């Protein structure tokens, strides 16, 4: 008998595309206590359901989507969704995180996780309306970009519904294709969009849902949620993020020589301000702000430009601003907004996209890929925005050299010439996130240990920089000395990384945005444990909840060892 669960539904929806079947699996507090929620439970399901021999592009690759334990509660910034799958880029276990409203809608329909099994013969999408789940033909939506498909599906199923979709890049199996929620919120890394493309699944539509989230101790939970809200409003990093978006990090990284430019050949740039969040506001590109479900930070930027026929979109975030900006020598903000919009609607990971194009530009400069000038109609030189836009199109639709570039850097550089792999900035098949790890050494250690590869949204050690008083206090607590804050230092880095690994696992599993406890510091493990107990009724302490985070991290490493990873990786 399954016990009563609070703050979650205790239900996993399984969808078998091969056999056109759906069923519901129930779980109880025993699983929740061990693995906390979304990310942790998905890792356990992956262990049980995905064979180490399964290929990323195979019917045996089960893809999981799920909301957090705190999603749907009054706690701010608790609307994150986790997507888990075997990555076609790394050929190993991978989890990606995304904001938006989809996870909330999924939970209000009565499901904590959806597990997508098998492969459909024809394009389909899944429609969820409470206990009613349909697998519906999607021929008319296949080939549409994410924004257009979202509009069409919402028009059909109601304005209160929300979507998780892939774009043409996913349909064409680009190995860094994204999974998009609510159009502009992107589970970008690892190629989850390509996994859905292989399964012929355009996406999932969730109705508004009729359920509500029941808390074990709502009064205490509400009181703590109010305290977290006040902490957010008084945290220096989060105040800057609310005002200028995540691209507000640009100038701090530039000042500390940790801003990767020109394919990591430089770590600062005279035109960095043109990629900064402050500039988007100052120059009039910002026309509004938006937040994910239950978020008061609202870091999303609603931007527009009259150029390129008029572009009205969301973003760019920091990673995109740098990957398609300074990384490519691009200081044209109008063009950057256009590139960001194309990546959004085509369904592309901008970090990998920028990494690939940066490698193309450096390779061309060094005498490789010389046929690209004729193929593109322009030279792929640093800062040539026409070349960048053309490459985005060619990669999405696998045209010409774009077909090779869609495979990612690890494969492309070997095909073009192993010498070019020296400036193909990737590890284990994943292109490098936008921070200079040769001097930010906690980041370097975190990336080396990261099951995903060199990526920030698994262990974001932003506190290492010591930009704010809150960050310096955390570094002192973790390492014993505030002197360990700042880049270029080795002391205390293991302690910094271990804490961030574990709290990230907790944060992802409860559905919180990592910004509020690793970039800002509105919650810590004490608050998280109290919130977890008030939400679920499961007794918790700071030590216990961090042990659960450690358990999740360990399980993910066990999965990767089972799939063939070793110390040499």
XYZ file of C-alpha atoms in Angstrom:
569
model
C 0.000 0.000 0.000
C 1.314 3.442 -0.980
C 1.308 5.919 1.909
C -0.182 9.402 1.727
C 2.199 11.885 0.117
C 2.236 15.652 0.489
C 3.537 18.336 -1.897
C 3.748 15.794 -4.732
C 1.253 13.577 -6.529
C 3.152 10.343 -6.019
C 2.408 9.422 -9.637
C 4.653 8.742 -12.635
C 3.066 8.758 -16.089
C 4.581 6.238 -18.514
C 4.032 6.737 -22.257
C 5.037 3.938 -24.655
C 5.255 5.389 -28.170
C 6.065 2.036 -29.779
C 2.941 0.289 -28.505
C 0.695 3.356 -28.163
C 0.122 2.712 -24.453
C 0.050 4.785 -21.268
C 0.021 3.722 -17.633
C 0.534 5.251 -14.191
C 3.016 4.089 -11.562
C 2.593 5.216 -7.960
C 5.345 5.869 -5.436
C 5.482 6.873 -1.780
C 7.517 8.679 0.834
C 10.255 6.047 0.856
C 11.417 7.131 -2.610
C 10.805 10.815 -1.839
C 12.846 10.671 1.359
C 15.826 9.127 -0.407
C 15.789 11.156 -3.632
C 13.834 14.330 -2.707
C 12.022 14.824 -6.028
C 12.392 15.569 -9.723
C 16.108 15.127 -10.557
C 16.762 12.505 -7.909
C 13.732 10.384 -8.731
C 14.489 10.602 -12.454
C 18.052 9.397 -11.836
C 16.667 6.397 -9.954
C 14.163 5.686 -12.744
C 16.944 5.973 -15.325
C 19.013 3.435 -13.347
C 16.080 1.019 -13.392
C 14.842 1.547 -16.955
C 17.760 2.497 -19.234
C 20.246 -0.239 -20.023
C 23.922 0.791 -20.150
C 24.003 -0.761 -23.636
C 21.117 1.400 -24.900
C 22.101 3.955 -27.540
C 20.937 7.557 -27.390
C 19.113 7.054 -30.678
C 17.274 3.852 -29.800
C 13.936 2.726 -28.418
C 15.706 1.798 -25.187
C 16.512 5.415 -24.347
C 13.752 6.512 -21.976
C 13.420 10.292 -21.628
C 12.027 11.670 -18.359
C 10.399 15.040 -17.678
C 9.377 16.117 -14.202
C 8.583 18.982 -11.865
C 10.002 19.556 -8.393
C 8.665 18.818 -4.940
C 8.137 22.544 -4.245
C 6.624 23.350 -7.648
C 3.079 24.669 -7.302
C 3.673 25.965 -3.772
C 3.988 29.623 -2.685
C 7.784 29.339 -2.525
C 9.280 31.781 -5.049
C 11.474 30.516 -7.890
C 10.250 26.925 -7.501
C 9.016 26.268 -11.031
C 11.989 24.404 -12.509
C 11.601 21.221 -14.561
C 14.225 18.494 -15.047
C 14.676 16.521 -18.286
C 16.767 13.312 -18.116
C 17.958 11.073 -20.980
C 20.968 9.408 -22.550
C 22.703 12.145 -24.525
C 23.554 11.754 -28.225
C 26.388 14.239 -27.628
C 28.100 12.457 -24.728
C 26.566 8.971 -25.159
C 25.916 8.921 -21.420
C 23.358 9.820 -18.774
C 22.401 13.478 -18.922
C 20.064 15.784 -17.061
C 18.998 19.249 -18.195
C 17.065 21.896 -16.284
C 14.482 24.357 -17.580
C 12.133 27.033 -16.285
C 8.781 28.213 -17.587
C 5.287 27.052 -16.659
C 5.200 23.536 -18.103
C 6.348 21.753 -14.947
C 3.632 23.470 -12.938
C 0.954 22.452 -15.445
C 2.222 18.874 -15.429
C 1.986 18.738 -11.652
C -1.511 20.234 -11.598
C -2.581 17.456 -13.964
C -1.563 14.920 -11.336
C 1.901 13.767 -12.448
C 5.358 14.375 -11.027
C 7.287 12.689 -13.844
C 6.519 11.622 -17.408
C 8.612 8.735 -18.787
C 8.711 8.526 -22.591
C 9.459 4.979 -23.788
C 9.961 3.620 -27.291
C 9.775 5.221 -30.728
C 6.760 6.222 -32.800
C 6.563 5.338 -36.491
C 5.058 8.734 -37.324
C 5.193 12.196 -35.717
C 3.011 12.446 -32.607
C 2.529 14.561 -29.516
C 1.160 13.705 -26.086
C -1.811 15.591 -24.674
C -2.410 15.450 -20.916
C -5.663 16.550 -19.313
C -5.782 15.190 -15.780
C -6.417 11.419 -16.007
C -7.007 11.624 -19.753
C -3.800 11.103 -21.778
C -3.724 10.870 -25.585
C -0.998 10.161 -28.139
C -2.075 12.314 -31.092
C -0.758 12.489 -34.703
C 1.499 15.515 -35.167
C 2.092 15.498 -38.931
C 0.676 19.021 -39.248
C 3.070 20.337 -36.571
C 6.196 18.475 -37.701
C 8.520 20.935 -39.388
C 7.128 23.956 -37.548
C 9.402 26.067 -35.394
C 8.783 26.016 -31.639
C 6.920 29.329 -31.482
C 4.569 28.515 -34.358
C 3.884 24.997 -33.070
C 3.173 26.361 -29.585
C 0.690 28.892 -30.942
C -1.106 26.260 -33.013
C -1.307 23.753 -30.165
C -2.462 26.316 -27.614
C -5.079 27.494 -30.082
C -6.320 23.900 -30.255
C -6.109 22.934 -26.579
C -6.781 26.227 -24.818
C -4.855 29.283 -23.681
C -4.454 27.811 -20.191
C -2.413 24.890 -21.538
C 1.362 24.888 -21.913
C 3.849 23.033 -24.075
C 7.141 21.193 -24.064
C 8.320 21.090 -27.693
C 11.189 20.524 -30.079
C 11.946 22.575 -33.172
C 13.414 21.699 -36.569
C 16.850 21.114 -35.021
C 15.446 18.320 -32.886
C 13.527 16.850 -35.803
C 16.762 16.828 -37.819
C 18.663 15.140 -34.960
C 21.127 17.972 -34.368
C 23.079 16.591 -31.435
C 22.725 19.773 -29.424
C 19.022 20.314 -30.089
C 17.063 21.633 -27.128
C 13.777 20.841 -25.423
C 11.744 24.046 -25.058
C 9.111 24.753 -22.425
C 6.695 27.658 -22.854
C 8.619 28.459 -26.097
C 11.496 30.458 -24.630
C 12.532 28.377 -21.613
C 15.115 25.904 -22.779
C 16.497 22.599 -21.501
C 19.354 23.201 -23.852
C 22.276 20.980 -23.076
C 22.983 17.438 -24.186
C 20.668 17.038 -27.173
C 17.396 16.093 -25.509
C 15.607 17.654 -28.469
C 17.333 15.189 -30.789
C 16.250 12.283 -28.562
C 12.628 13.415 -28.901
C 13.178 13.926 -32.626
C 14.365 10.341 -32.953
C 11.284 9.208 -31.043
C 9.166 11.250 -33.498
C 7.674 13.111 -30.529
C 7.028 16.777 -31.295
C 6.303 17.360 -27.637
C 3.848 17.299 -24.767
C 0.877 19.574 -24.186
C -0.373 19.864 -20.604
C -3.772 21.373 -19.847
C -4.220 23.776 -16.928
C -4.977 20.810 -14.657
C -7.541 20.504 -11.892
C -5.370 19.419 -8.997
C -3.781 21.447 -6.245
C -0.638 20.977 -4.192
C -1.349 19.861 -0.620
C 1.270 20.811 1.971
C 1.858 18.948 5.228
C 2.206 22.146 7.272
C 1.000 25.013 5.089
C 1.241 27.706 7.783
C 4.935 27.131 8.465
C 5.671 26.693 4.766
C 3.977 30.015 3.919
C 5.917 31.810 6.651
C 9.229 30.504 5.355
C 8.248 31.303 1.757
C 7.701 34.920 2.786
C 11.121 34.976 4.408
C 12.710 33.616 1.220
C 10.911 36.325 -0.783
C 12.394 38.994 1.475
C 15.830 37.387 1.197
C 15.574 37.500 -2.594
C 14.645 41.174 -2.576
C 17.655 41.980 -0.367
C 20.287 39.868 -2.122
C 22.667 42.004 -4.195
C 23.221 39.437 -6.947
C 19.515 38.703 -7.328
C 18.613 42.400 -7.384
C 21.068 42.877 -10.275
C 19.685 39.797 -12.033
C 16.144 41.126 -11.714
C 17.150 44.497 -13.140
C 19.534 43.461 -15.910
C 19.027 39.713 -16.396
C 21.673 37.020 -16.272
C 23.752 38.973 -18.801
C 24.492 41.341 -15.905
C 27.344 38.897 -15.186
C 29.169 39.971 -18.356
C 31.112 42.936 -17.044
C 32.135 41.261 -13.789
C 33.598 38.383 -15.768
C 35.275 40.831 -18.150
C 36.883 42.715 -15.260
C 38.237 39.478 -13.780
C 39.519 38.137 -17.125
C 37.151 35.180 -17.055
C 34.986 36.208 -20.019
C 35.714 33.762 -22.892
C 36.093 35.589 -26.198
C 37.298 34.588 -29.657
C 36.922 30.861 -28.954
C 38.662 31.116 -25.568
C 41.749 32.823 -27.012
C 40.953 35.917 -24.960
C 39.406 36.337 -21.527
C 38.295 39.973 -21.794
C 37.124 42.198 -24.624
C 36.943 45.895 -25.355
C 33.391 45.490 -26.713
C 32.077 43.341 -23.856
C 29.560 45.988 -22.785
C 27.651 45.493 -26.036
C 26.819 41.968 -24.802
C 25.917 43.075 -21.261
C 22.499 43.184 -19.626
C 23.054 46.802 -18.645
C 23.531 47.725 -22.302
C 20.292 46.029 -23.358
C 18.465 48.312 -20.920
C 20.459 51.467 -21.678
C 20.158 51.111 -25.471
C 16.419 50.439 -25.394
C 16.408 46.787 -26.453
C 14.629 45.706 -23.275
C 10.865 46.160 -23.508
C 9.752 43.949 -20.639
C 10.599 41.308 -18.055
C 9.139 37.866 -17.515
C 9.396 35.215 -14.844
C 8.963 31.472 -14.654
C 6.177 29.948 -12.581
C 6.227 31.326 -9.017
C 9.289 33.509 -9.655
C 9.657 37.066 -8.365
C 13.132 37.604 -9.845
C 11.869 37.651 -13.452
C 15.297 37.373 -15.048
C 13.884 36.732 -18.526
C 14.358 39.650 -20.890
C 11.651 40.611 -23.382
C 13.702 42.251 -26.125
C 13.079 43.633 -29.578
C 14.837 45.173 -32.545
C 13.427 46.764 -35.681
C 16.224 45.277 -37.773
C 16.069 41.917 -39.562
C 12.447 42.536 -40.442
C 11.598 43.115 -36.790
C 12.368 40.686 -33.981
C 10.308 40.381 -30.784
C 11.655 37.671 -28.515
C 12.907 36.610 -25.083
C 16.590 36.823 -24.189
C 19.461 36.683 -24.705
C 20.638 35.290 -21.384
C 24.297 35.527 -20.365
C 25.436 32.257 -21.922
C 23.882 33.180 -25.268
C 25.158 36.756 -25.098
C 28.689 35.462 -24.732
C 28.518 32.329 -26.902
C 27.126 34.208 -29.906
C 28.643 37.560 -28.905
C 32.181 37.953 -27.589
C 33.015 34.343 -28.342
C 32.543 35.136 -32.046
C 33.799 38.717 -31.953
C 30.208 39.894 -32.432
C 29.361 43.311 -30.954
C 26.241 43.826 -33.115
C 23.450 43.699 -30.525
C 20.649 43.715 -33.102
C 22.197 40.698 -34.806
C 22.710 38.980 -31.451
C 19.004 39.335 -30.655
C 18.183 37.837 -34.058
C 20.583 34.913 -33.520
C 19.114 34.289 -30.080
C 15.612 34.217 -31.525
C 16.605 31.765 -34.265
C 18.167 29.455 -31.691
C 15.003 29.671 -29.578
C 12.546 28.846 -32.321
C 14.725 26.258 -34.081
C 15.482 24.581 -30.759
C 19.263 24.863 -30.414
C 21.604 24.941 -27.427
C 23.349 28.297 -27.845
C 26.384 27.233 -25.790
C 27.177 24.351 -28.124
C 26.116 26.403 -31.147
C 28.513 29.217 -30.260
C 31.262 26.724 -29.472
C 30.884 25.069 -32.859
C 30.814 28.357 -34.782
C 33.801 29.666 -32.787
C 35.743 26.580 -33.835
C 34.671 27.160 -37.462
C 35.951 30.736 -37.378
C 39.273 29.807 -35.823
C 39.682 26.877 -38.220
C 38.980 29.135 -41.201
C 41.480 31.672 -39.906
C 44.083 28.896 -39.634
C 43.526 27.684 -43.196
C 40.879 24.988 -42.804
C 37.296 24.870 -44.142
C 38.204 27.170 -47.035
C 35.222 25.986 -49.116
C 32.904 27.676 -46.619
C 33.377 31.081 -48.244
C 31.730 29.860 -51.436
C 29.182 27.712 -49.602
C 27.993 30.502 -47.284
C 28.410 33.334 -49.746
C 30.386 35.213 -47.076
C 33.614 34.554 -45.207
C 33.240 33.036 -41.706
C 35.427 35.688 -40.118
C 35.243 36.933 -36.544
C 32.298 39.286 -36.124
C 30.726 38.502 -39.508
C 27.087 38.343 -38.430
C 25.821 37.260 -41.858
C 28.078 34.206 -41.701
C 26.888 33.369 -38.176
C 23.212 33.580 -39.141
C 23.800 31.470 -42.250
C 25.610 28.838 -40.179
C 22.718 28.705 -37.686
C 20.329 28.004 -40.565
C 22.603 25.399 -42.177
C 23.194 23.559 -38.898
C 19.472 23.451 -38.089
C 18.538 22.001 -41.465
C 21.783 20.028 -41.949
C 22.660 21.777 -45.206
C 26.166 21.467 -46.640
C 28.860 21.711 -43.979
C 26.061 22.331 -41.491
C 25.366 18.602 -41.620
C 28.784 17.886 -40.124
C 28.587 20.782 -37.648
C 25.260 19.416 -36.379
C 27.219 16.438 -35.010
C 29.053 18.644 -32.503
C 32.703 19.533 -32.012
C 34.046 16.131 -30.963
C 33.023 14.558 -34.266
C 33.441 17.608 -36.529
C 37.061 18.297 -35.600
C 38.082 14.682 -36.211
C 36.498 14.784 -39.668
C 38.064 18.114 -40.659
C 41.496 17.280 -39.242
C 42.722 16.166 -35.842
C 44.933 19.254 -35.658
C 41.749 21.347 -35.396
C 40.722 19.433 -32.257
C 43.309 21.543 -30.398
C 40.919 24.500 -30.562
C 37.669 22.515 -30.393
C 36.722 23.572 -26.871
C 34.801 20.565 -25.609
C 35.139 17.678 -23.201
C 33.473 14.274 -23.397
C 31.413 15.475 -26.355
C 29.963 18.587 -24.694
C 30.959 22.110 -25.674
C 32.310 24.286 -22.855
C 30.107 26.671 -20.843
C 30.942 30.346 -20.949
C 33.486 30.849 -18.174
C 37.279 30.836 -18.301
C 38.136 27.862 -16.085
C 41.900 28.249 -16.380
C 41.668 30.907 -13.684
C 38.291 30.099 -12.067
C 39.577 26.916 -10.468
C 36.494 25.810 -8.546
C 34.699 25.871 -11.889
C 37.538 23.835 -13.415
C 37.273 21.160 -10.729
C 33.474 21.158 -10.941
C 33.563 20.727 -14.723
C 36.064 17.874 -14.437
C 33.754 16.024 -12.033
C 30.492 16.941 -13.764
C 28.676 13.916 -15.272
C 27.404 16.222 -18.027
C 30.799 17.572 -18.998
C 32.052 21.190 -18.867
C 28.754 22.817 -17.965
C 27.677 25.284 -15.285
C 24.129 24.131 -14.498
C 25.235 21.062 -12.592
C 27.645 22.703 -10.162
C 27.601 26.498 -10.533
C 30.388 27.680 -8.215
C 29.727 31.366 -8.878
C 30.378 32.185 -5.215
C 34.056 31.502 -5.939
C 34.347 34.991 -7.434
C 33.344 36.648 -4.162
C 31.529 39.424 -5.996
C 29.064 40.055 -3.130
C 29.189 40.059 0.655
C 26.834 37.067 0.684
C 29.219 35.105 -1.546
C 32.224 35.899 0.634
C 30.355 34.780 3.752
C 29.546 31.461 2.095
C 33.166 30.894 1.080
C 34.266 31.590 4.654
C 31.700 29.115 5.993
C 32.757 26.401 3.536
C 36.536 26.854 3.687
C 37.224 28.596 6.991
C 38.526 31.808 5.454
C 37.101 34.650 3.409
C 40.549 34.882 1.802
C 39.582 31.872 -0.315
C 37.057 34.018 -2.188
C 38.331 35.229 -5.533
C 39.688 33.636 -8.665
C 43.148 32.258 -9.309
C 43.227 30.416 -5.987
C 43.536 26.713 -5.234
C 42.811 26.699 -1.515
C 39.352 25.530 -0.481
C 38.266 24.510 -3.974
C 37.327 20.900 -3.098
C 35.117 22.100 -0.243
C 33.470 24.687 -2.488
C 32.762 22.131 -5.218
C 31.432 19.378 -2.944
C 28.938 21.712 -1.252
C 27.752 23.091 -4.580
C 27.393 19.619 -6.097
C 25.200 18.446 -3.251
C 23.048 21.544 -2.891
C 22.536 21.677 -6.663
C 21.152 18.131 -6.535
C 18.754 19.186 -3.774
C 17.806 22.396 -5.573
C 17.042 20.641 -8.863
C 15.052 17.941 -7.107
C 12.744 20.317 -5.249
C 12.323 22.443 -8.394
C 14.105 25.564 -7.194
C 16.046 27.867 -9.492
C 19.716 27.522 -8.607
C 20.155 31.283 -8.862
C 18.581 31.769 -5.456
C 21.013 29.560 -3.542
C 24.235 29.472 -5.585
C 24.376 32.808 -7.442
C 22.218 34.579 -4.894
C 21.878 33.265 -1.372
C 18.217 33.505 -0.422
C 18.101 29.917 0.883
C 20.619 27.533 2.397
C 20.547 23.906 3.510
C 18.929 24.867 6.831
C 16.026 26.586 5.093
C 15.762 23.826 2.478
C 15.488 21.108 5.109
C 12.803 23.014 7.019
C 10.826 23.699 3.855
C 11.091 20.047 2.822
C 9.726 18.868 6.172
C 6.897 21.423 6.144
C 6.008 20.496 2.569
C 6.177 16.702 2.763
C 5.908 15.779 6.432
C 9.162 13.826 6.111
C 11.496 14.626 9.017
C 14.582 16.444 7.790
C 17.707 18.229 8.971
C 20.359 20.195 7.065
C 22.682 17.194 7.297
C 20.001 14.784 6.111
C 18.949 16.816 3.090
C 22.556 17.381 2.014
C 23.127 13.644 2.399
C 20.235 13.125 -0.013
C 21.951 15.528 -2.410
C 25.151 13.519 -2.067
C 23.159 10.327 -2.701
C 21.813 11.747 -5.966
C 25.275 12.856 -7.110
C 26.663 9.420 -6.236
C 23.874 7.632 -8.101
C 24.547 9.740 -11.193
C 28.229 8.798 -11.022
C 27.294 5.137 -10.580
C 25.178 5.368 -13.725
C 28.062 6.813 -15.685
C 30.516 4.209 -14.397
C 28.022 1.559 -15.497
C 27.924 3.246 -18.914
C 31.703 3.143 -19.265
C 33.079 6.318 -17.720
C 36.268 6.061 -15.663
C 38.793 8.293 -13.900
C 40.558 9.035 -17.185
C 37.428 10.853 -18.369
